[in-house]
Amino acid sequence: ITTENIKLAVTSIIGNKLETTENHHVIRGLTPSNTYKLKIGDYTLQKYTPGETEWSYIASTSYGTLFEGENTYTVRAYDKEGNEIDSQNFVIAYTAPEIPNLPSVGVSTWMILIISTLISTGFFAFKRLKKVLLKDV
């Protein structure tokens, strides 16, 4: 395959759909060598250099580019004059992993912890104070 024969493609997702519980994914692809600009949705890929035949994009919950559910993306390649050369759709179906239920700590457990801390703190403070007072006598 020569670079003139390369069409716009998403190479990191088989069948143009990815089902994942990962909160980020790097999408990679190919584009014709006469591509001047690449856009995914309304976002222009900032690190894409005109003429490159490979591209990448990060879909991430941290970046606000990946949300729970089905996320449909359209990547578009444009030539130097701004004409759309080709476009390709892909989907990332993101399901957030379940957070395991942690055992709850009831009010009585917290009260026992607080009272124990106060008693031990008071005991050590009293011991220290007694030592200081007896030393001066």
mmCIF file with all atom_site columns, C-alpha atoms in Angstrom:
data_model
loop_
_atom_site.group_PDB
_atom_site.id
_atom_site.type_symbol
_atom_site.label_atom_id
_atom_site.label_alt_id
_atom_site.label_comp_id
_atom_site.label_asym_id
_atom_site.label_entity_id
_atom_site.label_seq_id
_atom_site.pdbx_PDB_ins_code
_atom_site.Cartn_x
_atom_site.Cartn_y
_atom_site.Cartn_z
_atom_site.occupancy
_atom_site.B_iso_or_equiv
_atom_site.pdbx_formal_charge
_atom_site.auth_seq_id
_atom_site.auth_comp_id
_atom_site.auth_asym_id
_atom_site.auth_atom_id
_atom_site.pdbx_PDB_model_num
ATOM 1   C CA . ILE A 1 1   ? 0.000   0.000  0.000  1.00 0.00 ? 1   ILE A CA 1
ATOM 2   C CA . THR A 1 2   ? 1.394   3.376  -0.956 1.00 0.00 ? 2   THR A CA 1
ATOM 3   C CA . THR A 1 3   ? 0.536   6.533  0.956  1.00 0.00 ? 3   THR A CA 1
ATOM 4   C CA . GLU A 1 4   ? -1.605  7.714  -1.966 1.00 0.00 ? 4   GLU A CA 1
ATOM 5   C CA . ASN A 1 5   ? -3.871  4.667  -1.528 1.00 0.00 ? 5   ASN A CA 1
ATOM 6   C CA . ILE A 1 6   ? -4.426  5.129  2.203  1.00 0.00 ? 6   ILE A CA 1
ATOM 7   C CA . LYS A 1 7   ? -7.999  6.001  3.131  1.00 0.00 ? 7   LYS A CA 1
ATOM 8   C CA . LEU A 1 8   ? -9.171  7.524  6.377  1.00 0.00 ? 8   LEU A CA 1
ATOM 9   C CA . ALA A 1 9   ? -9.492  4.698  8.882  1.00 0.00 ? 9   ALA A CA 1
ATOM 10  C CA . VAL A 1 10  ? -9.745  3.982  12.589 1.00 0.00 ? 10  VAL A CA 1
ATOM 11  C CA . THR A 1 11  ? -7.247  1.189  13.228 1.00 0.00 ? 11  THR A CA 1
ATOM 12  C CA . SER A 1 12  ? -7.422  0.779  17.006 1.00 0.00 ? 12  SER A CA 1
ATOM 13  C CA . ILE A 1 13  ? -11.089 -0.217 17.144 1.00 0.00 ? 13  ILE A CA 1
ATOM 14  C CA . ILE A 1 14  ? -12.159 -3.442 15.484 1.00 0.00 ? 14  ILE A CA 1
ATOM 15  C CA . GLY A 1 15  ? -15.458 -3.037 13.655 1.00 0.00 ? 15  GLY A CA 1
ATOM 16  C CA . ASN A 1 16  ? -15.672 0.680  14.551 1.00 0.00 ? 16  ASN A CA 1
ATOM 17  C CA . LYS A 1 17  ? -17.143 -0.085 18.009 1.00 0.00 ? 17  LYS A CA 1
ATOM 18  C CA . LEU A 1 18  ? -15.377 -0.553 21.301 1.00 0.00 ? 18  LEU A CA 1
ATOM 19  C CA . GLU A 1 19  ? -17.098 -1.669 24.499 1.00 0.00 ? 19  GLU A CA 1
ATOM 20  C CA . THR A 1 20  ? -15.013 -0.817 27.539 1.00 0.00 ? 20  THR A CA 1
ATOM 21  C CA . THR A 1 21  ? -14.937 -0.147 31.270 1.00 0.00 ? 21  THR A CA 1
ATOM 22  C CA . GLU A 1 22  ? -11.663 1.795  30.915 1.00 0.00 ? 22  GLU A CA 1
ATOM 23  C CA . ASN A 1 23  ? -12.150 5.538  31.449 1.00 0.00 ? 23  ASN A CA 1
ATOM 24  C CA . HIS A 1 24  ? -9.799  6.441  28.602 1.00 0.00 ? 24  HIS A CA 1
ATOM 25  C CA . HIS A 1 25  ? -8.805  5.066  25.235 1.00 0.00 ? 25  HIS A CA 1
ATOM 26  C CA . VAL A 1 26  ? -6.273  6.179  22.633 1.00 0.00 ? 26  VAL A CA 1
ATOM 27  C CA . ILE A 1 27  ? -7.860  5.990  19.189 1.00 0.00 ? 27  ILE A CA 1
ATOM 28  C CA . ARG A 1 28  ? -5.407  5.555  16.350 1.00 0.00 ? 28  ARG A CA 1
ATOM 29  C CA . GLY A 1 29  ? -5.902  5.663  12.630 1.00 0.00 ? 29  GLY A CA 1
ATOM 30  C CA . LEU A 1 30  ? -4.640  6.303  9.148  1.00 0.00 ? 30  LEU A CA 1
ATOM 31  C CA . THR A 1 31  ? -5.356  9.169  6.793  1.00 0.00 ? 31  THR A CA 1
ATOM 32  C CA . PRO A 1 32  ? -4.418  10.039 3.188  1.00 0.00 ? 32  PRO A CA 1
ATOM 33  C CA . SER A 1 33  ? -1.108  11.867 2.715  1.00 0.00 ? 33  SER A CA 1
ATOM 34  C CA . ASN A 1 34  ? -2.874  14.924 1.259  1.00 0.00 ? 34  ASN A CA 1
ATOM 35  C CA . THR A 1 35  ? -4.629  15.524 4.608  1.00 0.00 ? 35  THR A CA 1
ATOM 36  C CA . TYR A 1 36  ? -4.013  19.009 5.947  1.00 0.00 ? 36  TYR A CA 1
ATOM 37  C CA . LYS A 1 37  ? -6.289  18.952 8.993  1.00 0.00 ? 37  LYS A CA 1
ATOM 38  C CA . LEU A 1 38  ? -8.126  16.299 11.039 1.00 0.00 ? 38  LEU A CA 1
ATOM 39  C CA . LYS A 1 39  ? -11.167 16.908 13.199 1.00 0.00 ? 39  LYS A CA 1
ATOM 40  C CA . ILE A 1 40  ? -13.053 14.686 15.592 1.00 0.00 ? 40  ILE A CA 1
ATOM 41  C CA . GLY A 1 41  ? -16.443 16.266 16.046 1.00 0.00 ? 41  GLY A CA 1
ATOM 42  C CA . ASP A 1 42  ? -15.705 19.983 16.399 1.00 0.00 ? 42  ASP A CA 1
ATOM 43  C CA . TYR A 1 43  ? -12.208 19.417 17.804 1.00 0.00 ? 43  TYR A CA 1
ATOM 44  C CA . THR A 1 44  ? -9.195  19.898 15.501 1.00 0.00 ? 44  THR A CA 1
ATOM 45  C CA . LEU A 1 45  ? -6.371  17.495 16.367 1.00 0.00 ? 45  LEU A CA 1
ATOM 46  C CA . GLN A 1 46  ? -3.677  19.895 17.578 1.00 0.00 ? 46  GLN A CA 1
ATOM 47  C CA . LYS A 1 47  ? -0.716  17.533 17.324 1.00 0.00 ? 47  LYS A CA 1
ATOM 48  C CA . TYR A 1 48  ? -1.494  16.337 13.808 1.00 0.00 ? 48  TYR A CA 1
ATOM 49  C CA . THR A 1 49  ? 1.063   17.539 11.258 1.00 0.00 ? 49  THR A CA 1
ATOM 50  C CA . PRO A 1 50  ? -0.203  18.040 7.686  1.00 0.00 ? 50  PRO A CA 1
ATOM 51  C CA . GLY A 1 51  ? 0.876   15.195 5.403  1.00 0.00 ? 51  GLY A CA 1
ATOM 52  C CA . GLU A 1 52  ? 1.221   12.594 8.171  1.00 0.00 ? 52  GLU A CA 1
ATOM 53  C CA . THR A 1 53  ? -0.599  9.374  7.442  1.00 0.00 ? 53  THR A CA 1
ATOM 54  C CA . GLU A 1 54  ? -1.129  8.361  11.084 1.00 0.00 ? 54  GLU A CA 1
ATOM 55  C CA . TRP A 1 55  ? -3.154  10.099 13.768 1.00 0.00 ? 55  TRP A CA 1
ATOM 56  C CA . SER A 1 56  ? -4.299  9.576  17.346 1.00 0.00 ? 56  SER A CA 1
ATOM 57  C CA . TYR A 1 57  ? -6.925  10.995 19.681 1.00 0.00 ? 57  TYR A CA 1
ATOM 58  C CA . ILE A 1 58  ? -7.585  10.432 23.384 1.00 0.00 ? 58  ILE A CA 1
ATOM 59  C CA . ALA A 1 59  ? -11.147 9.796  24.500 1.00 0.00 ? 59  ALA A CA 1
ATOM 60  C CA . SER A 1 60  ? -11.144 10.244 28.268 1.00 0.00 ? 60  SER A CA 1
ATOM 61  C CA . THR A 1 61  ? -13.573 10.942 31.080 1.00 0.00 ? 61  THR A CA 1
ATOM 62  C CA . SER A 1 62  ? -10.903 13.270 32.541 1.00 0.00 ? 62  SER A CA 1
ATOM 63  C CA . TYR A 1 63  ? -10.824 15.362 29.359 1.00 0.00 ? 63  TYR A CA 1
ATOM 64  C CA . GLY A 1 64  ? -14.606 15.424 28.943 1.00 0.00 ? 64  GLY A CA 1
ATOM 65  C CA . THR A 1 65  ? -14.335 13.503 25.665 1.00 0.00 ? 65  THR A CA 1
ATOM 66  C CA . LEU A 1 66  ? -15.812 10.224 26.965 1.00 0.00 ? 66  LEU A CA 1
ATOM 67  C CA . PHE A 1 67  ? -19.055 9.768  28.850 1.00 0.00 ? 67  PHE A CA 1
ATOM 68  C CA . GLU A 1 68  ? -20.943 6.816  30.242 1.00 0.00 ? 68  GLU A CA 1
ATOM 69  C CA . GLY A 1 69  ? -23.027 5.148  27.546 1.00 0.00 ? 69  GLY A CA 1
ATOM 70  C CA . GLU A 1 70  ? -22.532 5.145  23.780 1.00 0.00 ? 70  GLU A CA 1
ATOM 71  C CA . ASN A 1 71  ? -20.206 7.843  22.468 1.00 0.00 ? 71  ASN A CA 1
ATOM 72  C CA . THR A 1 72  ? -20.346 8.336  18.715 1.00 0.00 ? 72  THR A CA 1
ATOM 73  C CA . TYR A 1 73  ? -17.396 10.097 17.106 1.00 0.00 ? 73  TYR A CA 1
ATOM 74  C CA . THR A 1 74  ? -16.828 11.265 13.549 1.00 0.00 ? 74  THR A CA 1
ATOM 75  C CA . VAL A 1 75  ? -13.290 11.846 12.329 1.00 0.00 ? 75  VAL A CA 1
ATOM 76  C CA . ARG A 1 76  ? -12.989 14.060 9.240  1.00 0.00 ? 76  ARG A CA 1
ATOM 77  C CA . ALA A 1 77  ? -9.959  14.655 7.038  1.00 0.00 ? 77  ALA A CA 1
ATOM 78  C CA . TYR A 1 78  ? -9.621  17.970 5.189  1.00 0.00 ? 78  TYR A CA 1
ATOM 79  C CA . ASP A 1 79  ? -7.266  19.051 2.403  1.00 0.00 ? 79  ASP A CA 1
ATOM 80  C CA . LYS A 1 80  ? -5.325  22.343 2.341  1.00 0.00 ? 80  LYS A CA 1
ATOM 81  C CA . GLU A 1 81  ? -8.263  24.201 0.756  1.00 0.00 ? 81  GLU A CA 1
ATOM 82  C CA . GLY A 1 82  ? -10.586 23.086 3.575  1.00 0.00 ? 82  GLY A CA 1
ATOM 83  C CA . ASN A 1 83  ? -12.480 20.498 1.526  1.00 0.00 ? 83  ASN A CA 1
ATOM 84  C CA . GLU A 1 84  ? -13.519 17.341 3.342  1.00 0.00 ? 84  GLU A CA 1
ATOM 85  C CA . ILE A 1 85  ? -11.585 14.405 1.868  1.00 0.00 ? 85  ILE A CA 1
ATOM 86  C CA . ASP A 1 86  ? -13.166 11.600 3.867  1.00 0.00 ? 86  ASP A CA 1
ATOM 87  C CA . SER A 1 87  ? -14.931 10.834 7.133  1.00 0.00 ? 87  SER A CA 1
ATOM 88  C CA . GLN A 1 88  ? -15.252 7.832  9.394  1.00 0.00 ? 88  GLN A CA 1
ATOM 89  C CA . ASN A 1 89  ? -17.520 7.089  12.353 1.00 0.00 ? 89  ASN A CA 1
ATOM 90  C CA . PHE A 1 90  ? -16.698 5.034  15.422 1.00 0.00 ? 90  PHE A CA 1
ATOM 91  C CA . VAL A 1 91  ? -18.384 4.307  18.738 1.00 0.00 ? 91  VAL A CA 1
ATOM 92  C CA . ILE A 1 92  ? -17.041 3.794  22.224 1.00 0.00 ? 92  ILE A CA 1
ATOM 93  C CA . ALA A 1 93  ? -19.568 2.259  24.612 1.00 0.00 ? 93  ALA A CA 1
ATOM 94  C CA . TYR A 1 94  ? -18.280 3.096  28.082 1.00 0.00 ? 94  TYR A CA 1
ATOM 95  C CA . THR A 1 95  ? -19.609 1.478  31.226 1.00 0.00 ? 95  THR A CA 1
ATOM 96  C CA . ALA A 1 96  ? -18.142 2.790  34.460 1.00 0.00 ? 96  ALA A CA 1
ATOM 97  C CA . PRO A 1 97  ? -16.874 -0.033 36.672 1.00 0.00 ? 97  PRO A CA 1
ATOM 98  C CA . GLU A 1 98  ? -18.925 -0.719 39.771 1.00 0.00 ? 98  GLU A CA 1
ATOM 99  C CA . ILE A 1 99  ? -17.440 0.495  43.007 1.00 0.00 ? 99  ILE A CA 1
ATOM 100 C CA . PRO A 1 100 ? -17.635 -2.260 45.607 1.00 0.00 ? 100 PRO A CA 1
ATOM 101 C CA . ASN A 1 101 ? -19.822 -1.513 48.597 1.00 0.00 ? 101 ASN A CA 1
ATOM 102 C CA . LEU A 1 102 ? -17.644 -0.851 51.582 1.00 0.00 ? 102 LEU A CA 1
ATOM 103 C CA . PRO A 1 103 ? -18.932 -1.821 54.999 1.00 0.00 ? 103 PRO A CA 1
ATOM 104 C CA . SER A 1 104 ? -20.602 1.085  56.706 1.00 0.00 ? 104 SER A CA 1
ATOM 105 C CA . VAL A 1 105 ? -19.406 2.271  60.052 1.00 0.00 ? 105 VAL A CA 1
ATOM 106 C CA . GLY A 1 106 ? -22.385 2.935  62.311 1.00 0.00 ? 106 GLY A CA 1
ATOM 107 C CA . VAL A 1 107 ? -22.774 5.761  64.787 1.00 0.00 ? 107 VAL A CA 1
ATOM 108 C CA . SER A 1 108 ? -22.015 3.472  67.724 1.00 0.00 ? 108 SER A CA 1
ATOM 109 C CA . THR A 1 109 ? -18.656 2.484  66.224 1.00 0.00 ? 109 THR A CA 1
ATOM 110 C CA . TRP A 1 110 ? -17.723 6.154  65.747 1.00 0.00 ? 110 TRP A CA 1
ATOM 111 C CA . MET A 1 111 ? -18.774 6.955  69.325 1.00 0.00 ? 111 MET A CA 1
ATOM 112 C CA . ILE A 1 112 ? -16.623 4.121  70.700 1.00 0.00 ? 112 ILE A CA 1
ATOM 113 C CA . LEU A 1 113 ? -13.667 5.368  68.656 1.00 0.00 ? 113 LEU A CA 1
ATOM 114 C CA . ILE A 1 114 ? -14.108 8.972  69.834 1.00 0.00 ? 114 ILE A CA 1
ATOM 115 C CA . ILE A 1 115 ? -14.576 8.013  73.495 1.00 0.00 ? 115 ILE A CA 1
ATOM 116 C CA . SER A 1 116 ? -11.545 5.690  73.370 1.00 0.00 ? 116 SER A CA 1
ATOM 117 C CA . THR A 1 117 ? -9.426  8.466  71.869 1.00 0.00 ? 117 THR A CA 1
ATOM 118 C CA . LEU A 1 118 ? -10.566 10.957 74.522 1.00 0.00 ? 118 LEU A CA 1
ATOM 119 C CA . ILE A 1 119 ? -9.927  8.538  77.396 1.00 0.00 ? 119 ILE A CA 1
ATOM 120 C CA . SER A 1 120 ? -6.450  7.593  76.163 1.00 0.00 ? 120 SER A CA 1
ATOM 121 C CA . THR A 1 121 ? -5.542  11.218 75.476 1.00 0.00 ? 121 THR A CA 1
ATOM 122 C CA . GLY A 1 122 ? -6.810  12.223 78.934 1.00 0.00 ? 122 GLY A CA 1
ATOM 123 C CA . PHE A 1 123 ? -4.917  9.392  80.601 1.00 0.00 ? 123 PHE A CA 1
ATOM 124 C CA . PHE A 1 124 ? -1.601  10.322 78.985 1.00 0.00 ? 124 PHE A CA 1
ATOM 125 C CA . ALA A 1 125 ? -2.167  14.024 79.650 1.00 0.00 ? 125 ALA A CA 1
ATOM 126 C CA . PHE A 1 126 ? -2.903  13.281 83.323 1.00 0.00 ? 126 PHE A CA 1
ATOM 127 C CA . LYS A 1 127 ? 0.207   11.097 83.606 1.00 0.00 ? 127 LYS A CA 1
ATOM 128 C CA . ARG A 1 128 ? 2.348   13.852 82.115 1.00 0.00 ? 128 ARG A CA 1
ATOM 129 C CA . LEU A 1 129 ? 0.786   16.533 84.296 1.00 0.00 ? 129 LEU A CA 1
ATOM 130 C CA . LYS A 1 130 ? 1.251   14.392 87.441 1.00 0.00 ? 130 LYS A CA 1
ATOM 131 C CA . LYS A 1 131 ? 4.929   13.855 86.562 1.00 0.00 ? 131 LYS A CA 1
ATOM 132 C CA . VAL A 1 132 ? 5.477   17.597 86.048 1.00 0.00 ? 132 VAL A CA 1
ATOM 133 C CA . LEU A 1 133 ? 3.634   18.574 89.251 1.00 0.00 ? 133 LEU A CA 1
ATOM 134 C CA . LEU A 1 134 ? 5.395   15.988 91.433 1.00 0.00 ? 134 LEU A CA 1
ATOM 135 C CA . LYS A 1 135 ? 8.783   17.004 90.034 1.00 0.00 ? 135 LYS A CA 1
ATOM 136 C CA . ASP A 1 136 ? 8.395   20.561 91.283 1.00 0.00 ? 136 ASP A CA 1
ATOM 137 C CA . VAL A 1 137 ? 7.350   19.507 94.808 1.00 0.00 ? 137 VAL A CA 1
#
